[in-house]
């Protein structure tokens, strides 16, 4: 029989329960507050040692380099091929050729399967095969369920070995390229990045030139075939596969699909384009009257990852950037000049990168923003970083080190890139040790050695009438840049 509580006592009983609940939570909160520590007092365990997962490397008789890395956590297999090519190797009069070759390899189908047939087979298996050519490399990749590996890997091999470069797919790619040219001035940051590379590398440099209507029109299907035949050979390629597979069966599958591919005995590493600064100073301006703020970039040519000073330069990056960095604290928090601001020594694997600083700011704060950036560059050369800044920068760099190994696919990709560019397999670990050994003297030394305030190129994309005081306060001569897109000629495919 249920116990009945009189209505008046119900109210009292309820209040007692509520009071007891509040008292319990209050005591818990007090106890929690008493036990809470400031984040600087927290004792954290040392970072775990990061190691490469077990992997296998071998070379087929035709010269194809293969990496295998097992990962049985999920029933998936992923593969990537790197090809020694890149759009930096295409002729100046046909800029866009490499990109079209990389795209139409996949979209144009193969000698055995049309593009539609490829798409249907892959879609039925929730799989993918993709290809492309970037600035410094060609690539092809596949993703598949383990149970579909043989079928998908076969299609992947077809796309690499026997693309047909269907004319209608090239026509479509060229139409899309023309559309991109027509829209390229829609984004002021896009304008700034494009024109800044031209100012540093040169408008005709392999690292600064851009696709134009005229260069698109000059590209033919025969050009794609010729470009493909020049670079796509097994002895000019690295293949990496990671995932849920049996290594013995995988070896057999690779041999079956790629083992009879004839190498090119005459192939050699391509001669890379030379790099020299197109400008060693100056203020340049792109007038965009519709803008209410300015996009600013300043900088000069930089270096490569294999520089012995790269670890110290990366610590310097951490001192300058991010929440708590000098640029954030000074230009955003103290002076209120920008929401986003950055300054980065940005190297490349096998050609000089850039030192680049910038951000977006109000039109009427443009000159002040540029001067503040310049002042911070000179300050990091003149004044040693404080022990607190150094510790924070090194800890940020070292703590983020683990994110280079989030999954086996990422690790394998890094191993392949190191071989592709001629770096040692343990490059990242050497870098880690060098960062840990970096001192305040090292940071100041590399700032003085590599940052060149006297050679800084300044580019502003903004509203000329709204920028007050004018840019002539930065330099007596301000060079305008015309970004007008040439009229599109009659399309010729």
Coordinates of C-alpha atoms in Angstrom, one line a residue:
X1 CA 0.0 0.0 0.0
X2 CA 1.4 3.4 -1.0
X3 CA 2.3 5.9 1.7
X4 CA 0.1 9.1 1.6
X5 CA 1.6 12.4 2.6
X6 CA -0.8 15.3 3.6
X7 CA -0.8 18.1 1.1
X8 CA 0.6 20.7 3.6
X9 CA 3.5 18.4 4.5
X10 CA 4.1 17.8 0.8
X11 CA 5.1 21.4 0.4
X12 CA 7.5 21.2 3.4
X13 CA 8.9 17.9 2.1
X14 CA 9.5 19.4 -1.3
X15 CA 11.3 22.4 0.1
X16 CA 13.5 20.2 2.2
X17 CA 14.5 18.2 -0.9
X18 CA 15.3 21.3 -2.9
X19 CA 17.3 22.8 0.0
X20 CA 19.3 19.6 0.4
X21 CA 20.0 19.5 -3.4
X22 CA 21.2 23.1 -3.4
X23 CA 23.3 22.5 -0.3
X24 CA 24.9 19.5 -1.8
X25 CA 25.7 21.4 -5.1
X26 CA 27.0 24.4 -3.1
X27 CA 29.4 22.2 -1.1
X28 CA 30.5 20.4 -4.3
X29 CA 31.2 23.8 -6.0
X30 CA 33.1 25.1 -3.0
X31 CA 35.2 21.9 -2.9
X32 CA 35.8 22.1 -6.7
X33 CA 36.8 25.7 -6.4
X34 CA 39.1 25.0 -3.5
X35 CA 40.8 22.2 -5.6
X36 CA 41.0 24.2 -8.9
X37 CA 44.4 25.3 -10.0
X38 CA 45.6 28.0 -12.4
X39 CA 46.6 26.5 -15.7
X40 CA 50.2 27.5 -15.0
X41 CA 50.2 25.2 -12.0
X42 CA 49.0 22.1 -13.8
X43 CA 51.5 19.3 -14.0
X44 CA 51.3 17.6 -17.4
X45 CA 53.0 14.4 -18.4
X46 CA 55.8 14.5 -21.0
X47 CA 54.8 14.1 -24.6
X48 CA 54.8 10.5 -25.7
X49 CA 57.5 9.5 -28.2
X50 CA 56.2 9.5 -31.7
X51 CA 57.3 6.7 -34.1
X52 CA 56.6 5.7 -37.6
X53 CA 54.2 2.7 -37.9
X54 CA 55.7 -0.4 -39.4
X55 CA 56.0 -0.2 -43.2
X56 CA 57.6 -1.9 -46.2
X57 CA 59.4 -0.4 -49.1
X58 CA 60.4 -2.2 -52.3
X59 CA 61.0 -1.5 -56.0
X60 CA 59.6 -3.4 -59.0
X61 CA 62.0 -4.4 -61.8
X62 CA 60.5 -1.5 -63.9
X63 CA 61.6 1.0 -61.3
X64 CA 58.3 1.6 -59.6
X65 CA 58.9 2.5 -55.9
X66 CA 56.3 1.0 -53.6
X67 CA 55.4 1.7 -49.9
X68 CA 53.0 -0.6 -48.0
X69 CA 51.7 0.2 -44.6
X70 CA 49.0 -2.0 -42.9
X71 CA 46.2 -0.5 -40.9
X72 CA 43.4 -2.9 -39.9
X73 CA 41.3 -0.6 -37.8
X74 CA 38.7 -0.2 -40.6
X75 CA 38.0 -2.3 -43.7
X76 CA 39.4 0.4 -46.0
X77 CA 42.3 0.7 -48.4
X78 CA 43.8 4.0 -49.7
X79 CA 46.5 4.4 -52.3
X80 CA 48.4 7.3 -53.8
X81 CA 50.9 7.6 -56.7
X82 CA 53.3 10.5 -57.0
X83 CA 54.6 11.3 -60.4
X84 CA 57.7 13.5 -61.0
X85 CA 56.1 16.3 -63.0
X86 CA 54.2 19.5 -62.3
X87 CA 52.7 22.6 -63.9
X88 CA 56.1 24.4 -63.4
X89 CA 57.3 22.2 -66.3
X90 CA 54.7 23.3 -68.8
X91 CA 55.6 25.9 -71.5
X92 CA 54.8 29.5 -70.8
X93 CA 52.6 29.8 -73.9
X94 CA 50.4 26.9 -72.7
X95 CA 49.9 27.6 -69.0
X96 CA 47.1 25.3 -67.9
X97 CA 48.3 22.3 -69.9
X98 CA 49.5 20.3 -66.8
X99 CA 46.2 20.9 -65.0
X100 CA 44.2 19.8 -68.0
X101 CA 46.3 16.7 -68.3
X102 CA 45.8 15.8 -64.6
X103 CA 42.1 16.4 -64.7
X104 CA 41.2 14.7 -68.1
X105 CA 43.2 11.6 -67.2
X106 CA 40.4 10.7 -64.9
X107 CA 37.4 12.5 -66.5
X108 CA 38.2 11.3 -70.0
X109 CA 38.0 7.5 -69.3
X110 CA 40.4 4.7 -70.3
X111 CA 40.9 2.4 -73.3
X112 CA 38.7 -0.2 -71.4
X113 CA 36.1 2.0 -69.7
X114 CA 34.5 5.2 -70.6
X115 CA 34.2 8.0 -68.1
X116 CA 30.6 7.1 -67.4
X117 CA 31.4 3.4 -66.9
X118 CA 34.2 4.3 -64.5
X119 CA 31.8 6.5 -62.5
X120 CA 29.1 3.9 -62.4
X121 CA 31.4 1.1 -61.2
X122 CA 33.0 3.3 -58.5
X123 CA 29.7 4.7 -57.3
X124 CA 28.3 1.3 -56.9
X125 CA 31.1 0.4 -54.5
X126 CA 31.3 3.8 -52.7
X127 CA 34.9 4.1 -54.1
X128 CA 36.9 6.8 -55.8
X129 CA 39.7 7.2 -58.2
X130 CA 41.1 10.8 -58.7
X131 CA 44.0 12.4 -60.5
X132 CA 45.6 15.8 -60.7
X133 CA 48.8 17.7 -61.4
X134 CA 49.8 20.5 -59.0
X135 CA 52.7 22.9 -59.1
X136 CA 55.4 20.4 -58.2
X137 CA 53.9 16.9 -58.6
X138 CA 51.4 14.7 -60.4
X139 CA 49.2 12.5 -58.3
X140 CA 46.6 9.7 -58.6
X141 CA 44.7 8.2 -55.8
X142 CA 42.0 5.6 -54.9
X143 CA 39.8 4.8 -51.9
X144 CA 38.0 1.5 -51.6
X145 CA 36.5 -1.0 -49.2
X146 CA 38.8 -3.9 -48.6
X147 CA 36.4 -6.3 -50.3
X148 CA 36.5 -4.2 -53.5
X149 CA 40.2 -3.6 -53.5
X150 CA 41.0 -5.8 -56.6
X151 CA 38.3 -4.1 -58.7
X152 CA 39.1 -0.5 -57.7
X153 CA 42.8 -1.0 -57.9
X154 CA 42.4 -2.4 -61.4
X155 CA 40.6 0.8 -62.4
X156 CA 43.2 2.9 -60.7
X157 CA 45.9 1.2 -62.8
X158 CA 43.9 1.7 -66.0
X159 CA 43.6 5.4 -65.3
X160 CA 47.3 5.7 -64.8
X161 CA 48.4 3.5 -67.7
X162 CA 45.8 3.9 -70.4
X163 CA 43.9 7.2 -70.3
X164 CA 42.3 8.3 -73.6
X165 CA 41.9 12.1 -72.9
X166 CA 38.5 12.3 -74.5
X167 CA 38.2 15.6 -76.5
X168 CA 34.7 16.5 -75.1
X169 CA 36.1 16.3 -71.5
X170 CA 39.0 18.5 -72.5
X171 CA 36.5 21.0 -74.0
X172 CA 34.6 20.9 -70.7
X173 CA 37.7 21.5 -68.6
X174 CA 38.7 24.4 -70.8
X175 CA 35.3 26.0 -70.4
X176 CA 35.6 25.7 -66.6
X177 CA 39.0 27.3 -66.8
X178 CA 37.7 30.2 -68.7
X179 CA 35.0 30.6 -66.1
X180 CA 37.6 30.7 -63.4
X181 CA 39.6 33.4 -65.2
X182 CA 36.4 35.5 -65.6
X183 CA 35.8 35.3 -61.8
X184 CA 39.4 35.6 -60.5
X185 CA 39.0 39.2 -59.4
X186 CA 35.9 38.6 -57.3
X187 CA 37.9 38.0 -54.1
X188 CA 40.4 40.7 -53.0
X189 CA 42.5 38.2 -51.1
X190 CA 42.7 36.1 -54.2
X191 CA 43.9 39.1 -56.1
X192 CA 46.5 39.9 -53.4
X193 CA 47.9 36.4 -53.3
X194 CA 48.1 36.1 -57.1
X195 CA 49.7 39.4 -57.7
X196 CA 52.1 39.1 -54.8
X197 CA 53.6 35.9 -56.3
X198 CA 54.1 37.7 -59.5
X199 CA 55.9 40.6 -57.7
X200 CA 58.2 38.2 -55.9
X201 CA 58.9 35.5 -58.6
X202 CA 58.0 37.4 -61.8
X203 CA 54.9 37.3 -63.9
X204 CA 56.5 34.9 -66.4
X205 CA 58.2 32.7 -63.7
X206 CA 56.9 29.1 -63.4
X207 CA 56.0 30.1 -59.8
X208 CA 54.2 33.3 -60.6
X209 CA 52.5 33.0 -64.0
X210 CA 48.7 32.5 -64.4
X211 CA 46.4 30.8 -66.8
X212 CA 44.9 33.2 -69.4
X213 CA 42.3 32.8 -72.1
X214 CA 45.1 32.8 -74.8
X215 CA 47.0 30.0 -73.1
X216 CA 43.9 27.9 -72.6
X217 CA 43.0 28.3 -76.3
X218 CA 46.5 27.0 -77.3
X219 CA 46.2 23.7 -75.5
X220 CA 45.1 20.7 -77.6
X221 CA 44.4 17.1 -76.9
X222 CA 47.7 16.2 -78.6
X223 CA 49.5 18.4 -76.0
X224 CA 47.9 16.4 -73.2
X225 CA 49.0 13.1 -74.8
X226 CA 52.5 14.5 -75.2
X227 CA 52.7 15.8 -71.7
X228 CA 51.4 12.5 -70.3
X229 CA 53.9 10.4 -72.3
X230 CA 56.8 12.6 -71.2
X231 CA 56.3 12.0 -67.5
X232 CA 54.0 9.1 -66.7
X233 CA 56.3 6.1 -66.5
X234 CA 56.8 3.5 -63.7
X235 CA 60.4 4.6 -63.1
X236 CA 59.2 8.1 -62.6
X237 CA 56.7 7.3 -59.9
X238 CA 56.2 6.4 -56.2
X239 CA 53.2 4.3 -55.2
X240 CA 52.0 4.1 -51.6
X241 CA 49.2 2.0 -50.2
X242 CA 47.8 2.0 -46.6
X243 CA 44.9 0.1 -45.0
X244 CA 43.3 -3.2 -44.4
X245 CA 45.0 -5.6 -46.8
X246 CA 47.1 -8.8 -46.8
X247 CA 50.6 -7.7 -47.7
X248 CA 51.4 -10.9 -49.7
X249 CA 48.2 -10.5 -51.8
X250 CA 48.8 -6.8 -52.2
X251 CA 52.3 -7.4 -53.6
X252 CA 50.9 -9.9 -56.1
X253 CA 48.2 -7.4 -57.1
X254 CA 50.7 -4.6 -57.7
X255 CA 52.9 -6.9 -59.7
X256 CA 49.9 -8.0 -61.8
X257 CA 48.7 -4.5 -62.6
X258 CA 52.0 -2.6 -62.8
X259 CA 54.7 -5.2 -63.3
X260 CA 54.5 -5.3 -67.1
X261 CA 54.5 -1.5 -67.5
X262 CA 57.6 -0.7 -69.5
X263 CA 60.0 1.8 -68.0
X264 CA 61.5 4.8 -69.9
X265 CA 65.2 4.2 -69.8
X266 CA 65.9 7.8 -71.0
X267 CA 63.9 9.5 -68.3
X268 CA 65.8 11.9 -66.0
X269 CA 64.9 14.3 -63.2
X270 CA 63.6 17.4 -64.9
X271 CA 65.6 20.6 -64.8
X272 CA 63.7 22.9 -62.3
X273 CA 63.1 26.5 -63.2
X274 CA 65.5 28.9 -61.7
X275 CA 64.3 31.4 -59.1
X276 CA 65.5 35.0 -58.6
X277 CA 63.7 37.9 -57.0
X278 CA 61.6 39.9 -59.5
X279 CA 61.5 42.9 -57.1
X280 CA 63.7 43.7 -54.1
X281 CA 61.5 46.4 -52.7
X282 CA 58.7 48.8 -53.6
X283 CA 55.1 49.6 -52.9
X284 CA 52.4 48.3 -55.3
X285 CA 48.7 49.0 -55.4
X286 CA 45.6 47.4 -56.9
X287 CA 42.7 49.8 -56.9
X288 CA 39.3 48.2 -56.1
X289 CA 36.9 51.1 -55.5
X290 CA 34.1 48.8 -54.1
X291 CA 36.2 47.7 -51.1
X292 CA 35.8 49.0 -47.6
X293 CA 39.0 47.5 -46.3
X294 CA 42.5 46.8 -47.6
X295 CA 44.2 43.4 -48.1
X296 CA 47.9 43.9 -47.3
X297 CA 50.8 41.6 -48.1
X298 CA 54.5 42.4 -47.5
X299 CA 57.5 40.2 -47.8
X300 CA 60.3 38.8 -50.0
X301 CA 61.7 35.5 -51.3
X302 CA 62.5 32.9 -48.6
X303 CA 64.1 29.5 -48.4
X304 CA 63.7 25.7 -48.3
X305 CA 62.8 23.1 -45.7
X306 CA 66.2 21.5 -45.8
X307 CA 67.9 24.7 -44.5
X308 CA 69.6 23.9 -41.2
X309 CA 68.0 27.0 -39.8
X310 CA 64.4 26.0 -40.7
X311 CA 63.6 24.8 -37.1
X312 CA 64.7 28.1 -35.6
X313 CA 62.7 30.0 -38.2
X314 CA 59.7 28.0 -37.4
X315 CA 60.1 28.9 -33.7
X316 CA 60.3 32.5 -34.9
X317 CA 57.0 31.9 -36.7
X318 CA 55.4 30.9 -33.4
X319 CA 56.7 34.0 -31.7
X320 CA 55.1 36.2 -34.3
X321 CA 51.8 34.4 -34.9
X322 CA 48.6 33.1 -33.3
X323 CA 46.9 34.0 -30.1
X324 CA 49.5 35.4 -27.8
X325 CA 52.0 36.1 -30.7
X326 CA 53.6 39.5 -31.1
X327 CA 51.6 40.5 -34.2
X328 CA 48.3 39.5 -32.6
X329 CA 49.1 41.3 -29.3
X330 CA 50.4 44.5 -30.9
X331 CA 48.4 45.0 -34.1
X332 CA 45.1 43.5 -33.1
X333 CA 44.8 43.7 -29.4
X334 CA 46.8 46.9 -28.6
X335 CA 46.4 49.0 -31.7
X336 CA 43.1 47.5 -33.0
X337 CA 44.3 47.6 -36.6
X338 CA 43.2 44.2 -37.8
X339 CA 41.1 41.1 -36.9
X340 CA 43.5 38.8 -38.7
X341 CA 47.3 39.4 -39.0
X342 CA 50.2 37.0 -39.6
X343 CA 53.9 36.8 -40.5
X344 CA 55.3 33.5 -41.7
X345 CA 58.6 32.2 -43.0
X346 CA 57.1 29.8 -45.6
X347 CA 59.7 27.5 -47.2
X348 CA 59.3 24.9 -50.0
X349 CA 60.8 21.5 -50.6
X350 CA 62.9 22.2 -53.6
X351 CA 62.7 25.9 -54.5
X352 CA 62.7 29.2 -52.5
X353 CA 59.5 29.9 -50.7
X354 CA 58.5 33.3 -49.2
X355 CA 58.6 35.3 -46.1
X356 CA 55.1 36.8 -46.1
X357 CA 53.3 39.0 -43.6
X358 CA 49.9 40.7 -43.8
X359 CA 46.2 40.8 -43.1
X360 CA 43.1 42.8 -43.7
X361 CA 42.6 46.3 -42.2
X362 CA 40.3 49.3 -42.4
X363 CA 41.0 51.6 -45.4
X364 CA 41.9 54.5 -43.2
X365 CA 44.3 52.3 -41.2
X366 CA 46.2 50.9 -44.1
X367 CA 49.4 52.9 -43.8
X368 CA 49.5 52.5 -40.0
X369 CA 49.0 48.7 -40.4
X370 CA 51.9 48.4 -42.9
X371 CA 54.2 50.5 -40.6
X372 CA 53.3 48.4 -37.6
X373 CA 54.1 45.2 -39.5
X374 CA 57.5 46.6 -40.5
X375 CA 58.1 47.7 -36.9
X376 CA 57.5 44.2 -35.6
X377 CA 59.9 42.7 -38.1
X378 CA 62.6 45.1 -37.1
X379 CA 61.9 44.5 -33.4
X380 CA 62.3 40.7 -33.6
X381 CA 65.7 41.4 -35.2
X382 CA 66.8 44.0 -32.6
X383 CA 65.4 42.4 -29.4
X384 CA 65.8 38.8 -28.2
X385 CA 62.6 37.0 -27.5
X386 CA 61.9 36.7 -23.8
X387 CA 62.2 33.3 -22.0
X388 CA 58.4 33.2 -21.8
X389 CA 58.0 33.8 -25.5
X390 CA 60.6 31.2 -26.4
X391 CA 59.1 28.6 -24.1
X392 CA 55.6 29.2 -25.4
X393 CA 56.8 29.1 -29.1
X394 CA 58.8 25.9 -28.6
X395 CA 56.0 24.1 -26.6
X396 CA 53.4 25.1 -29.3
X397 CA 55.6 23.7 -32.0
X398 CA 56.5 20.5 -30.2
X399 CA 53.0 19.9 -28.9
X400 CA 51.6 20.1 -32.4
X401 CA 54.2 17.6 -33.6
X402 CA 51.9 14.7 -32.8
X403 CA 49.4 16.0 -35.4
X404 CA 51.8 15.0 -38.1
X405 CA 51.0 11.4 -37.3
X406 CA 47.2 11.4 -36.7
X407 CA 46.7 8.4 -38.9
X408 CA 48.9 5.9 -40.9
X409 CA 47.7 7.5 -44.2
X410 CA 49.1 10.9 -43.2
X411 CA 52.4 9.3 -42.1
X412 CA 52.8 7.3 -45.3
X413 CA 52.1 10.5 -47.4
X414 CA 54.9 12.2 -45.5
X415 CA 57.4 9.3 -46.2
X416 CA 56.5 9.4 -49.9
X417 CA 57.0 13.2 -50.1
X418 CA 60.4 13.0 -48.4
X419 CA 61.5 10.4 -51.0
X420 CA 60.0 12.4 -53.8
X421 CA 61.9 15.6 -52.9
X422 CA 65.1 13.8 -51.8
X423 CA 64.8 14.3 -48.0
X424 CA 65.8 11.7 -45.4
X425 CA 63.0 9.5 -44.0
X426 CA 63.7 10.8 -40.5
X427 CA 63.7 14.5 -41.5
X428 CA 60.7 15.3 -39.3
X429 CA 62.4 13.8 -36.2
X430 CA 65.6 15.7 -36.9
X431 CA 63.4 18.8 -37.1
X432 CA 61.8 18.0 -33.7
X433 CA 65.2 17.7 -32.0
X434 CA 66.4 20.9 -33.5
X435 CA 63.3 22.8 -32.3
X436 CA 63.8 21.5 -28.8
X437 CA 67.4 22.8 -28.9
X438 CA 66.5 26.3 -30.3
X439 CA 67.6 29.2 -28.1
X440 CA 66.7 32.9 -27.9
X441 CA 70.1 33.6 -29.6
X442 CA 69.1 31.3 -32.5
X443 CA 65.8 33.1 -33.0
X444 CA 67.5 36.5 -33.1
X445 CA 70.3 35.2 -35.4
X446 CA 67.9 33.7 -38.0
X447 CA 65.7 36.8 -37.8
X448 CA 68.7 39.0 -38.6
X449 CA 70.0 36.6 -41.3
X450 CA 66.9 35.8 -43.2
X451 CA 64.4 38.7 -42.7
X452 CA 65.3 41.6 -45.1
X453 CA 63.3 44.8 -44.2
X454 CA 65.3 46.7 -46.8
X455 CA 64.0 44.3 -49.5
X456 CA 60.4 44.0 -48.5
X457 CA 57.8 44.3 -51.3
X458 CA 54.5 45.8 -50.2
X459 CA 51.2 45.1 -52.0
X460 CA 47.9 46.7 -51.1
X461 CA 44.5 45.8 -52.6
X462 CA 42.0 48.4 -51.7
X463 CA 40.0 51.6 -52.3
X464 CA 42.4 54.3 -53.4
X465 CA 40.2 57.2 -52.3
X466 CA 39.4 55.7 -48.9
X467 CA 43.1 55.0 -48.0
X468 CA 44.0 58.1 -46.0
X469 CA 46.7 58.9 -45.3
X470 CA 47.8 57.8 -48.8
X471 CA 50.3 55.1 -49.6
X472 CA 52.9 57.7 -50.6
X473 CA 53.6 58.0 -46.9
X474 CA 55.2 54.5 -47.3
X475 CA 57.2 55.3 -50.5
X476 CA 57.6 58.3 -52.8
X477 CA 56.6 56.0 -55.7
X478 CA 53.6 53.7 -55.6
X479 CA 53.3 51.5 -58.6
X480 CA 49.7 50.7 -59.8
X481 CA 48.9 47.2 -61.0
X482 CA 46.3 46.7 -63.6
X483 CA 44.3 43.4 -63.0
X484 CA 41.8 44.0 -65.8
X485 CA 40.9 40.6 -67.4
X486 CA 41.5 40.6 -71.1
X487 CA 38.3 40.2 -73.2
X488 CA 37.5 36.6 -73.9
X489 CA 38.2 35.7 -77.5
X490 CA 35.9 33.4 -79.5
X491 CA 36.3 30.0 -77.8
X492 CA 38.5 27.6 -79.7
X493 CA 38.8 24.1 -78.4

